[in-house]
Amino acid sequence: MGTVENQIFSSYERNPDLYDEIYKKHGEIKKVYKKLFELYGEHSIEDYVNLNTKAKSSFFNQGITFQVYGKKETQEKIFPFDLFPRIIAPDEWEVIEKGAIQRSKALNLFLWDIYHDKNIIKDGIVPLDLIISSDNYLDQMVGFDPPGGIYNHISGTDIIKHNDGKYYVLEDNIRCPSGVSYVISNRTALKRALFGVFNHYQTYSVTNYAENLLDILETTKPKGIDIPITVVLTPGMYNSAFYEHSYLAKTMGVELVEGRDLVVENDFVYMKTIKGLIKVDIIYRRVDDAFLDPLEFNPDSALGVPGLFAAYIKGNVTLANAPGTGVADDKAVYTYMPQIIKYYLDEEPILNNVHTYHCSRPDELKYVLEHINELVIKPVDEAGGYGISIGNRLTSEEIEIVKKQVSESPRKYVAQPIMSLSVHPTYIEESQSFEQRHVDLRTFTILGQNKDFVLKGGLTRVALKKGNLIVNSSQGGGSKDTWVLKN
Amino acid sequence: MFLEYTIVYKAENNYANWVKNAHWQFLIIPEQNETQKFISTDFKNSLNTKIEYSINGYGFKTIRLHPKIEFKQISFEASFRLIKKDVNPFDFNLDNHTENHYKKLIELEFQIEFERFLKKSNYTNLSDSQKRLFIFDKSLSIFDNLQNLNQWTFNYLFFNAEATDVNTKLSEIIAMQKGVCQDFTHLFCALARQNGIPSRYVSGYLHQGNGFFGDSQMHAWAEAYIPEIGWIGFDPTNNILVNSNHIKVSHGKDYSDCAPLKGILNTLGANKTKHSVQVLRQQQQ
């Protein structure tokens, strides 16, 4: 790099088999990262260590923490964050944004259809069993029209870049996707630490999320309401995403409530205040379906509001996302996304789906059995990563066992090519240097009546363990500020 | 011909400790349908708490109450007066379209329309061997098969109020061969569904004969859907078809959709609950 002695990248090891977000194949820095690389190159590793420590304590002092469930000594942890941002060029972002909106709209139409006429099933595109056997399919929602016709107000789409340089969707999260508050705190932290670098880039703001969320939620207000009152319903301070719930309520300028703060009278929902009861019209709920109303769902739920579901079914309150939305947030439904988009929108999918082989189809089963070492084999009915076999990590005996299982009950399995997530230089505290780490991107899409919004940024999650592909914060993942550049 | 009924539902709860924040929901109001018309409904509780009429997730009428004071004892009394049309259970065309009816059952449109009453549920789960307990004879009509299933269920289980409770699994009930009306109904529904017939759990009241007095409980029976005929009621506990002695409250996939009383309360210590139901038939009009 000419005269600049690039200390902080001097020991960066580049594995040529991985897709690096900042380097081109032959080692040249990509255009959008050039300036940033130069700017960071002016600092030594020691400067960087100091900045990183300051930024960390700022996170802790602001209370931007999360908890890991199931650990005896639960400790507030900060979400590890590093000061080297990820940059997404305008042309790439355009594809992501259009693709995310397309998927959200298609999923909304799909949900309307399966809770009404079920035409997609009648036309033989999606099997009936796939829908009705899902625990997230709510019989109570059949025939019900949610306010404004919207089910998935908020969608979190998990996207990766494969080593072919193309974006693929891994998952559509449409129950209570979380993480948006980290996007905003990452930006704030980076601005505090390295304000100067922002002068060299035209980056979209991410702080407009809350105002858009409130604005779009209000398009789905119950009928007959002029100026709706909105609240955020949280399971409480022990929930791992409590910081986010309180952040969103605060920035939307609405109340943050727990179930015990709400009461239902004559099928209307009220919040208890020191001035008496105030009627609530829209609830951005971060409580799962099963816990919403102990009189209708799980009777042991202490988080919910007795009578809330009746108020909802009578059309007196909006719940976002709508109950029962989770049926479309499912591994098996995911595999039908290209067909779902085509069926409702008559469009080709903008973002790729990871190709899925259904072992129930004889020709696909043949391919799977012959190529197990290149595939991930997943049972269709298990969640949380159970029963997954990754072909290239199996011994030849294990391959034979998997082959036997799959051929015995082919309906139970699907297979996908092994995806390789792109890598990004990431500051690693232990080695005090930059190393390649796998990253993904969670985008946030808000859908309303004739209005939608995609947050220009999103949460880049980083797998901090070397070679690890799992980016979840509960698994020791970190995050990066994500810049979407203006044209 | 019409019959007039008065139904009195009573419940009493006693708690060892003070109860602070309680919610109750009753699913006990008779349904308004073509055979049942209301005259009056009345609901009292010992705390004089304001009651609310609402609906459950499937649109059936509920009564809810939420006392704002602490208590150790609360009792409820509901009374309904209604007119019931005299029902002839055989009032449908029993023509022999048997083959067409069976064909209908396997059509996708039919399976989509009735999916809720065809799929298994928590209370109607059968093991693989239990699925073969009753297999339809396709040479007979669906109605005849259901009549046989009604009788088979009646003979298979022995009525015993102590053997089971709401948590007993169907597979255990089948093994014990003992149960109450809920268990008879779940077994009937499970086996009808296994044979491709949509069937639903019905909760309601049974008039146990003119002039019959005394305490009893709410009753349960089943409704099965026969193509081109409609929903037909079967009472496997009594091996009869549903008639003018059955007063329907609600239906669902199983007991969990129809529980007559749901209470949400935080209290430690023992509690005692008593329920009683009286069904009285007035002179015919």
Tab-separated table of N, CA and C in Angstrom, chain A residues 12 15 18-22 161 421-425 436-439:
chain	number	residue	atom	x	y	z
A	12	TYR	N	-2.654	-9.742	8.999
A	12	TYR	CA	-3.946	-10.307	8.558
A	12	TYR	C	-3.712	-11.486	7.623
A	15	ASN	N	-7.325	-16.350	3.916
A	15	ASN	CA	-7.536	-17.694	3.363
A	15	ASN	C	-8.189	-17.544	1.993
A	18	LEU	N	-11.908	-18.573	1.111
A	18	LEU	CA	-13.077	-17.908	1.674
A	18	LEU	C	-13.346	-16.605	0.930
A	19	TYR	N	-14.606	-16.211	0.906
A	19	TYR	CA	-14.973	-14.959	0.253
A	19	TYR	C	-14.780	-13.827	1.269
A	20	ASP	N	-13.781	-12.983	1.039
A	20	ASP	CA	-13.503	-11.890	1.969
A	20	ASP	C	-14.245	-10.646	1.524
A	21	GLU	N	-14.954	-10.005	2.452
A	21	GLU	CA	-15.799	-8.857	2.092
A	21	GLU	C	-14.974	-7.641	1.693
A	22	ILE	N	-13.729	-7.526	2.147
A	22	ILE	CA	-13.011	-6.294	1.811
A	22	ILE	C	-11.919	-6.486	0.741
A	161	LYS	N	-23.641	-14.018	2.415
A	161	LYS	CA	-23.029	-14.014	1.095
A	161	LYS	C	-22.214	-15.292	0.994
A	421	LEU	N	-20.229	-19.000	4.544
A	421	LEU	CA	-20.494	-17.580	4.799
A	421	LEU	C	-19.247	-16.761	4.463
A	422	SER	N	-19.459	-15.561	3.949
A	422	SER	CA	-18.329	-14.684	3.658
A	422	SER	C	-17.630	-14.299	4.963
A	423	VAL	N	-16.379	-13.815	4.839
A	423	VAL	CA	-15.631	-13.404	6.035
A	423	VAL	C	-15.307	-11.924	5.955
A	424	HIS	N	-15.048	-11.342	7.105
A	424	HIS	CA	-14.768	-9.913	7.197
A	424	HIS	C	-13.662	-9.721	8.239
A	425	PRO	N	-12.709	-8.823	7.997
A	425	PRO	CA	-11.714	-8.552	9.029
A	425	PRO	C	-12.398	-8.100	10.309
A	436	GLN	N	-9.845	-12.980	9.964
A	436	GLN	CA	-11.055	-13.267	9.188
A	436	GLN	C	-12.093	-13.964	10.070
A	437	ARG	N	-13.288	-13.468	10.034
A	437	ARG	CA	-14.372	-14.140	10.740
A	437	ARG	C	-15.612	-14.165	9.853
A	438	HIS	N	-16.407	-15.235	10.010
A	438	HIS	CA	-17.632	-15.356	9.199
A	438	HIS	C	-18.690	-14.354	9.654
A	439	VAL	N	-19.426	-13.784	8.700
A	439	VAL	CA	-20.471	-12.807	9.033
A	439	VAL	C	-21.773	-13.139	8.304
